[in-house]
XYZ file of C-alpha atoms in Angstrom:
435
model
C 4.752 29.490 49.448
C 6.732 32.529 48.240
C 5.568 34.831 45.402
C 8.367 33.905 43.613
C 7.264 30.322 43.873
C 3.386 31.618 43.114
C 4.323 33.165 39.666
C 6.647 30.712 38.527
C 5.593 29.163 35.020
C 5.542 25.554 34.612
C 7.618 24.161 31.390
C 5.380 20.901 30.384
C 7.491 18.255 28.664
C 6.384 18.791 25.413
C 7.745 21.882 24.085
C 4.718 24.122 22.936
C 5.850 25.090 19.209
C 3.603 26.166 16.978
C 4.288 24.543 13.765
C 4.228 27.181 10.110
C 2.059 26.769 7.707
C 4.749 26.238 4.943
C 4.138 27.063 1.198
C 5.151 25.886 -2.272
C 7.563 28.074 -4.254
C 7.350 28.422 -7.475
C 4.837 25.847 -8.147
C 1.055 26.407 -9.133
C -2.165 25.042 -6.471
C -1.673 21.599 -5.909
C -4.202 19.335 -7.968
C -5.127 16.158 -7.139
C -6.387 13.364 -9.284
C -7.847 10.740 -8.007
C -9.605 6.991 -9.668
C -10.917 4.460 -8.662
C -13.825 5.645 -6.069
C -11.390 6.220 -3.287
C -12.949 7.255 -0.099
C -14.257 10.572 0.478
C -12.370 10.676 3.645
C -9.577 10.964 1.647
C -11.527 13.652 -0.468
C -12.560 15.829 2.212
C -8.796 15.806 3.514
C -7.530 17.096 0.851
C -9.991 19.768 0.214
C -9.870 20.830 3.637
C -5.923 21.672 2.500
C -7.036 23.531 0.358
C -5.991 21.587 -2.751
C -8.017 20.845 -6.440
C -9.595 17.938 -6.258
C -11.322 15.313 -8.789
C -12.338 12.305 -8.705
C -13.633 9.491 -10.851
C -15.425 5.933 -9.885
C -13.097 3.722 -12.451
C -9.850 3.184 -13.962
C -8.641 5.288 -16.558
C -6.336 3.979 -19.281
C -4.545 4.946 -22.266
C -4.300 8.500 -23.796
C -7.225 9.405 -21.291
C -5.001 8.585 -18.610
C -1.758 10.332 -19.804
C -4.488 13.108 -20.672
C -5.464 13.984 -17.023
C -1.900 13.081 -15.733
C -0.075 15.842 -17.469
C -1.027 18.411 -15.201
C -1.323 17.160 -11.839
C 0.379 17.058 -8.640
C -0.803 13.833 -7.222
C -2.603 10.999 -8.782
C -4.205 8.517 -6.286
C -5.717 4.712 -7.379
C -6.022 1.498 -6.340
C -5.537 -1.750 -8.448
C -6.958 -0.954 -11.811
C -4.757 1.817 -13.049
C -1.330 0.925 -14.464
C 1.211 3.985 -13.975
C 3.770 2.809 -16.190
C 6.724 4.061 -17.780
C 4.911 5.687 -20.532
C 2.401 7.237 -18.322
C 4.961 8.776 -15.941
C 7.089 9.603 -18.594
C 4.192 12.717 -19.566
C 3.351 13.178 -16.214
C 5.596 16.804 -15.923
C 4.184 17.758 -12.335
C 3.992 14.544 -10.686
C 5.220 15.014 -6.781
C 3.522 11.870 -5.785
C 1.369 8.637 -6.332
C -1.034 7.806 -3.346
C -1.937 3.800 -3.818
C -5.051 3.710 -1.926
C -4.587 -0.531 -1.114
C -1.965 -2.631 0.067
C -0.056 -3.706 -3.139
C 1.297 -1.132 -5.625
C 2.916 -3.866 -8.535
C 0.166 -1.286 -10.502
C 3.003 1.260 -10.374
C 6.347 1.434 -12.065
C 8.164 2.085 -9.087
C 11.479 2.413 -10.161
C 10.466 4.998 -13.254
C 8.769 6.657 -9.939
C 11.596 6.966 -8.036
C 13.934 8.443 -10.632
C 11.797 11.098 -11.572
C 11.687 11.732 -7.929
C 8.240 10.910 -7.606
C 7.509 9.221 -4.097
C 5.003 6.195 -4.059
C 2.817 5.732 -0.813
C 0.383 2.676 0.080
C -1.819 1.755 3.074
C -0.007 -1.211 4.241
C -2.033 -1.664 7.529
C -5.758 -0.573 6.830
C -7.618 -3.620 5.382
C -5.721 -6.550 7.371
C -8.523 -6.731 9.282
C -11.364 -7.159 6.348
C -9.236 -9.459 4.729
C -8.152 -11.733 7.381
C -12.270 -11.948 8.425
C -13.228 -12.758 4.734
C -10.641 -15.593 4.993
C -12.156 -16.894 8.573
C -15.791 -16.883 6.499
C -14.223 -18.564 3.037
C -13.157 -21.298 5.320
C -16.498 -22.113 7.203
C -17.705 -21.732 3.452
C -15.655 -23.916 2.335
C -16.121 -26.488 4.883
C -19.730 -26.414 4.960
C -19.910 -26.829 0.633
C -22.237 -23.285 1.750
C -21.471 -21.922 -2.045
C -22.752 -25.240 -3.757
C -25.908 -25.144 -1.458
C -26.385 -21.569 -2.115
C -26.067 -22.107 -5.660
C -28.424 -24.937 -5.682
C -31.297 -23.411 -3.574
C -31.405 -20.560 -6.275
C -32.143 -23.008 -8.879
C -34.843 -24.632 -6.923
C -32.806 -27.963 -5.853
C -32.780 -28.968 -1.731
C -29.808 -30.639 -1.461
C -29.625 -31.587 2.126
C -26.276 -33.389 2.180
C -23.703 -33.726 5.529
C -21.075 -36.108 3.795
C -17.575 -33.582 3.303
C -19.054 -31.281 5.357
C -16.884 -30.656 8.379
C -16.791 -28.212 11.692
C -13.529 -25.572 11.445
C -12.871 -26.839 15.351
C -9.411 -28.430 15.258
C -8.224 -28.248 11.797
C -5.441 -27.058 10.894
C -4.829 -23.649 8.922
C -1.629 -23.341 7.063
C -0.751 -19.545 6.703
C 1.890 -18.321 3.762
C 3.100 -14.584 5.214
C 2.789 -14.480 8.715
C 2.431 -10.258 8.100
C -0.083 -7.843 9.312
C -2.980 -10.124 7.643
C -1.591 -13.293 8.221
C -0.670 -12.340 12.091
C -4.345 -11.480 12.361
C -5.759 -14.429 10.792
C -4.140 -16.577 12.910
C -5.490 -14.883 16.091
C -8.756 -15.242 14.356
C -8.489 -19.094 13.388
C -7.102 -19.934 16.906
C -10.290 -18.214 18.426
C -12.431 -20.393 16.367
C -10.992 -23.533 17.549
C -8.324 -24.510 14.858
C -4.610 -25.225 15.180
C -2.208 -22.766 13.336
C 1.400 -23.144 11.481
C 2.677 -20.608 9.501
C 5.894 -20.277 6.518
C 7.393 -17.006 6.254
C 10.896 -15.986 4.779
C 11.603 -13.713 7.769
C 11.799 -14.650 11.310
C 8.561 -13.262 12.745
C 7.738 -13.923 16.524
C 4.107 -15.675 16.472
C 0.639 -14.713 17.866
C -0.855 -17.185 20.599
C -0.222 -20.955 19.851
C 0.749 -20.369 16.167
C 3.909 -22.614 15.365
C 6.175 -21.659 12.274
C 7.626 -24.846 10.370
C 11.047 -24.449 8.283
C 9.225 -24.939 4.689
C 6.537 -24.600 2.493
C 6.260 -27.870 1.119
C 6.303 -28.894 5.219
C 3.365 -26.154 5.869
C 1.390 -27.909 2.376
C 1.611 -31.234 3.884
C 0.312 -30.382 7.405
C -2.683 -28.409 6.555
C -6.112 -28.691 6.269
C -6.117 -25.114 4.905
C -3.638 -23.297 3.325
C -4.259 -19.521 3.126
C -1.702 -17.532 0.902
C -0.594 -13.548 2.370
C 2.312 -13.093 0.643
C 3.417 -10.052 -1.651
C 4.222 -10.172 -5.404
C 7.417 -10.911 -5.821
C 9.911 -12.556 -7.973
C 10.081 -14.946 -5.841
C 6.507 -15.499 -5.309
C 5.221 -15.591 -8.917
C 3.803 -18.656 -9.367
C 4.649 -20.295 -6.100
C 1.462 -22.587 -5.756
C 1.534 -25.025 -9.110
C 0.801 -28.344 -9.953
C 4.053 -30.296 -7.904
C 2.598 -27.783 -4.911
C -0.933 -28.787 -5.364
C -1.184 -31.928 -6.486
C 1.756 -33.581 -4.283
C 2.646 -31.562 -1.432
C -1.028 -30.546 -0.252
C -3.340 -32.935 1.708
C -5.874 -34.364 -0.528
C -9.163 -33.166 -0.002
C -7.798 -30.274 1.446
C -9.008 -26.286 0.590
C -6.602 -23.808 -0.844
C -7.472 -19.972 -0.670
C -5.733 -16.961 -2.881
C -6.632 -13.398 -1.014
C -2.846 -12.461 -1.770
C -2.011 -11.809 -5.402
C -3.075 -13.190 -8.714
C 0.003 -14.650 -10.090
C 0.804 -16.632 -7.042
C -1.524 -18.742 -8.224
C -1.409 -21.374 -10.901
C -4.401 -21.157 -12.310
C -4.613 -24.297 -14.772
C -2.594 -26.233 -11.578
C -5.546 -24.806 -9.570
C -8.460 -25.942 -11.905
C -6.637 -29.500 -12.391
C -6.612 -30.095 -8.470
C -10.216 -28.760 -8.434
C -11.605 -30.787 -11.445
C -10.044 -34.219 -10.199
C -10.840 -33.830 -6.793
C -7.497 -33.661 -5.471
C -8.555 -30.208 -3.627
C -11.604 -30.304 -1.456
C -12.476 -27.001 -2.566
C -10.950 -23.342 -3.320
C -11.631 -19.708 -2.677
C -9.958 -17.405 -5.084
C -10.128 -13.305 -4.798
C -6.985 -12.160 -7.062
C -6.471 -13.310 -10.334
C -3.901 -12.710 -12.806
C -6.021 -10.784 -15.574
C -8.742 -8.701 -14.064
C -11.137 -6.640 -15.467
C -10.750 -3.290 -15.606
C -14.146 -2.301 -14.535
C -17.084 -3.688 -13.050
C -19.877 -5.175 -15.389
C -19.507 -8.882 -17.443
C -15.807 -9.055 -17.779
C -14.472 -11.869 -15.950
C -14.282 -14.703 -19.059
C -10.643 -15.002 -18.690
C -10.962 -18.489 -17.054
C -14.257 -20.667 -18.225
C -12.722 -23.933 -16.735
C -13.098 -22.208 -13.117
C -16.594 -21.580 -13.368
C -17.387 -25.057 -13.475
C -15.544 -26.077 -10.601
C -17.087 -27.313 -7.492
C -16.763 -25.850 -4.054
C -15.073 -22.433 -5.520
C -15.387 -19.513 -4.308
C -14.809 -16.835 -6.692
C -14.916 -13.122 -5.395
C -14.103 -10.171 -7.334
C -10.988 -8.820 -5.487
C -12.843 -7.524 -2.869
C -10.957 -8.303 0.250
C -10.632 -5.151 1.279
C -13.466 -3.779 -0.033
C -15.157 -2.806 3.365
C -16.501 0.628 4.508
C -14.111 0.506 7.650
C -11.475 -0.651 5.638
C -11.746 2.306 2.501
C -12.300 4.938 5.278
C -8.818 3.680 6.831
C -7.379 3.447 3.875
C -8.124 7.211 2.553
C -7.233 8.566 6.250
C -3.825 6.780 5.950
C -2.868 7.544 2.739
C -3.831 11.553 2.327
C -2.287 11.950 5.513
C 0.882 10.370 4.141
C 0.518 12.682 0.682
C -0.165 15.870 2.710
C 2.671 15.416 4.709
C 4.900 14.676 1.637
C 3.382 17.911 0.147
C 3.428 20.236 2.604
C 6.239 19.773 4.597
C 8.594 17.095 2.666
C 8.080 13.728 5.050
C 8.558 10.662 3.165
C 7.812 8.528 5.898
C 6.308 5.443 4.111
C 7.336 5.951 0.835
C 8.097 2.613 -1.062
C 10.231 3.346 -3.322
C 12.184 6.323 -1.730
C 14.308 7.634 1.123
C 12.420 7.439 4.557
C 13.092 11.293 6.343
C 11.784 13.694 8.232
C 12.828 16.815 10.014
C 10.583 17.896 12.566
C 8.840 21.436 12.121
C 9.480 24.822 11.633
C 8.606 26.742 14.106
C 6.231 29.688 13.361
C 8.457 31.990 14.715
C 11.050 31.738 12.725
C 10.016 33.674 9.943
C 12.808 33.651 7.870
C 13.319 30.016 7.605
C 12.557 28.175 4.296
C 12.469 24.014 4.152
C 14.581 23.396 1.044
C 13.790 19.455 -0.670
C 16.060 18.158 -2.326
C 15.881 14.976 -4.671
C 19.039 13.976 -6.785
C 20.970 10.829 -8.049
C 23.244 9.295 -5.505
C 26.500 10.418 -6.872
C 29.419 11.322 -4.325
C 29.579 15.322 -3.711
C 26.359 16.527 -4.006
C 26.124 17.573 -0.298
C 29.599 19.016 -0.922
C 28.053 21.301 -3.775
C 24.621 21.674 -2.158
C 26.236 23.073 1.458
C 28.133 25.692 -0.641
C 24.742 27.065 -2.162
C 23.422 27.281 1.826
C 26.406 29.179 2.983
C 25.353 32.011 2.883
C 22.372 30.782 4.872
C 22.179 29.133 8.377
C 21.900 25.546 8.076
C 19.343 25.043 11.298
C 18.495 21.359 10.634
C 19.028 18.731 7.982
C 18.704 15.078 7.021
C 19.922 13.486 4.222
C 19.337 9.553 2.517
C 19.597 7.778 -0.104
C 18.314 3.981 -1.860
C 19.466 2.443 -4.307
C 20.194 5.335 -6.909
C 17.834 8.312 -5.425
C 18.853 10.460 -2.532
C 16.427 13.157 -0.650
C 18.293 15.752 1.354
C 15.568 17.786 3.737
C 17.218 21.282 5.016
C 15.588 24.026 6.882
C 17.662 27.253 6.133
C 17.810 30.456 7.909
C 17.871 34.377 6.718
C 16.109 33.711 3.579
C 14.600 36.792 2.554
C 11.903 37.128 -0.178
C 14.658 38.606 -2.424
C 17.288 35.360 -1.908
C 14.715 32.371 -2.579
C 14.537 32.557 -6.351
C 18.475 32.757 -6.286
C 18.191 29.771 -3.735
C 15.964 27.892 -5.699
C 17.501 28.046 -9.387
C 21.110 27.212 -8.049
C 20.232 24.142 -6.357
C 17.915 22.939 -9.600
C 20.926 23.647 -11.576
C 23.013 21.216 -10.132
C 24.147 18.360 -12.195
C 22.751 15.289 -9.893
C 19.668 17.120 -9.682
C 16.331 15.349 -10.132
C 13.665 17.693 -8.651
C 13.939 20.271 -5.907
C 10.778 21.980 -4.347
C 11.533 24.952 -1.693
C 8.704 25.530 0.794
C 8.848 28.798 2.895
């Protein structure tokens, strides 16, 4: 081997760039607020950036809400606080809402999006917890276990087998064949039972799951019918009486771990109460308490039911699943903070650019959020030419559009010139500059 061939260098395939650490211009430390007892992993992530940081166990509501939202950055929650129009409207510094769960119906997205405030959930972390609460609600369920529970508290042995079936070849109905439903069926087929599923979309199954072409088709079928769906317009109030009481099997067991308005609940306690329905388990409800304690005396009639489970939204309420949920979601903010990535916003323009290298010293990342009118790249490229465009991205939904730009030969001395001619803009909604 030659010495030439001795002191050569080897080029891996991924190119060895050290990323900069970018900063905020012309905006204060980043504070973040956050309810609802989110994970500490979530905690210790963001003050290992560096950022302000408080917490709170509960919900907050009303002027002590709009109170602590004035002033901060980010504001993360699960599904107790309500960030509605009126509360965004005083949030001033607002850059983000973290929803530290699956569903975020809590938020006004829209209001969000037009103050260009990006929205991020954790639609992946909890499938898991959920879909194994479902698998126990259903030997529950079958076995009458609540009742017996019940009754062994109070002193009574009730040792009874009649209604009492195995899981082993029944058949579990599954509304939303998504990330929870998916698993839940891999779960239910493991135990022994057979598995259709209804979805809107055309979703390839898991194992021997079969999809059937409607939901009044799935209702009839099923020994089980599990609901996964989001809330939507179209899903409000989806399970009623006509559902209940003529399309499902009778004796059969109907179980809510979705949302609380997909539900019927007086159609629910009517199947329930005449025996129609062989038994229930309900986690979401449409009222809810806003904290924990004796609250839940929106629906008497349920509490008298037989065979009902009731749980207290807690499907997701596991220590893997939190932990999960608080990696996901801070890592999602931080990114959206510190270097602009709105991958897996909700309500907002999915980009990314990848990052600045930390040799390029005079290269600022400019953010730009505006109202999708035509010619605001037009006006926006004219501010950056005196600049080196070295990368951008640009999208829009519905009436919001993000443009991400990393400019070059921006002195010191240029970005406060930089910064107040693209906020000036007409279309503008909210520009950050990070350098």
């Amino acid at each position: 081997m030659s010495n030439t061939q001795e002191n050569r260098t080897r080029s891996g395939s991924i190119p060895n760039v050290r990323p900069k650490v970018l900063r905020p211009f012309h905006t204060s430390e980043v504070k973040i607020l956050l309810l609802e007892n989110i994970n500490t992993t979530a905690i210790d992530a963001f003050k290992k950036q560096g950022y302000q940081v408080e917490t709170y166990t509960k919900a907050l509501v009303g002027d002590e809400l709009i109170e602590k939202i004035k002033d901060v950055h980010v504001i993360g929650i699960r599904s107790k606080t309500k960030l509605t129009k009126a509360v965004l409207d005083e949030a001033k510094n607002l850059l983000a809402i973290g929803c530290f769960c699956i569903g975020t119906n809590q938020v006004d997205l829209k209001t969000a999006a037009n103050k260009g405030i990006a929205v991020f959930n954790s639609p992946f972390s909890n499938s898991r917890s959920v879909a194994e609460m479902v698998i126990g609600e259903v030997i529950t369920l079958a076995r009458q276990l609540g009742d017996r529970n019940t009754e062994m508290h109070q002193g009574i042995w009730n040792k009874v087998s009649k209604n009492c079936y195995e899981i082993r070849h029944k058949v579990l109905g599954i509304v939303g064949y998504g990330h929870i439903g998916s698993q839940l069926s891999v779960l239910a087929e493991a135990m022994g039972m057979t598995v259709y599923f209804y979805d809107i979309l055309q979703i390839m199954p898991l194992g021997q799951a079969k999809p059937v072409d409607s939901l009044e088709q799935l209702l009839g079928i099923s020994d089980f019918v599990s609901l996964h769906v989001p809330e939507t317009e179209d899903t409000k109030n989806m399970i009623g009486e006509n559902e209940i009481m003529k399309h499902m099997k009778k004796g059969a067991f109907l179980l809510n771990n979705a949302r609380g308005t997909i539900v019927q609940i007086p159609a629910l306690i009517k199947g329930l109460h005449s025996g129609h329905l062989g038994g229930a388990a309900i986690d979401v409800y449409p009222k809810e308490p806003a904290s924990n304690g004796p609250h839940f005396n929106e629906y008497p009639e349920l509490l008298t039911a037989k065979n009902l489970i009731l749980t207290p939204h807690i499907g997701g309420s596991t220590e893997e699943a939190q932990r999960m949920i608080g990696i996901e979601v801070s890592s999602a903010l931080t990114k959206f903070i510190n270097e602009g990535s709105s991958l897996g916003a909700v309500n907002f323009p999915e980009i990314d650019l990848r990052a600045i290298s930390q040799d390029d010293k005079d290269t600022v990342r400019v953010l730009h959020v505006h109202r999708n009118i035509p010619g605001v790249l037009r006006t926006i490229n004219e501010i950056f030419s005196n600049h080196n465009v070295e990368k951008q991205y640009s999208d829009s939904r519905d009436e919001i559009a993000y443009v991400m730009a990393d400019i070059s030969n921006v002195t010191q001395e240029h970005l406060d010139s930089l910064y107040h001619a693209i906020t000036a803009t007409p279309a503008n909604i909210r520009t950050r500059v990070l350098y």
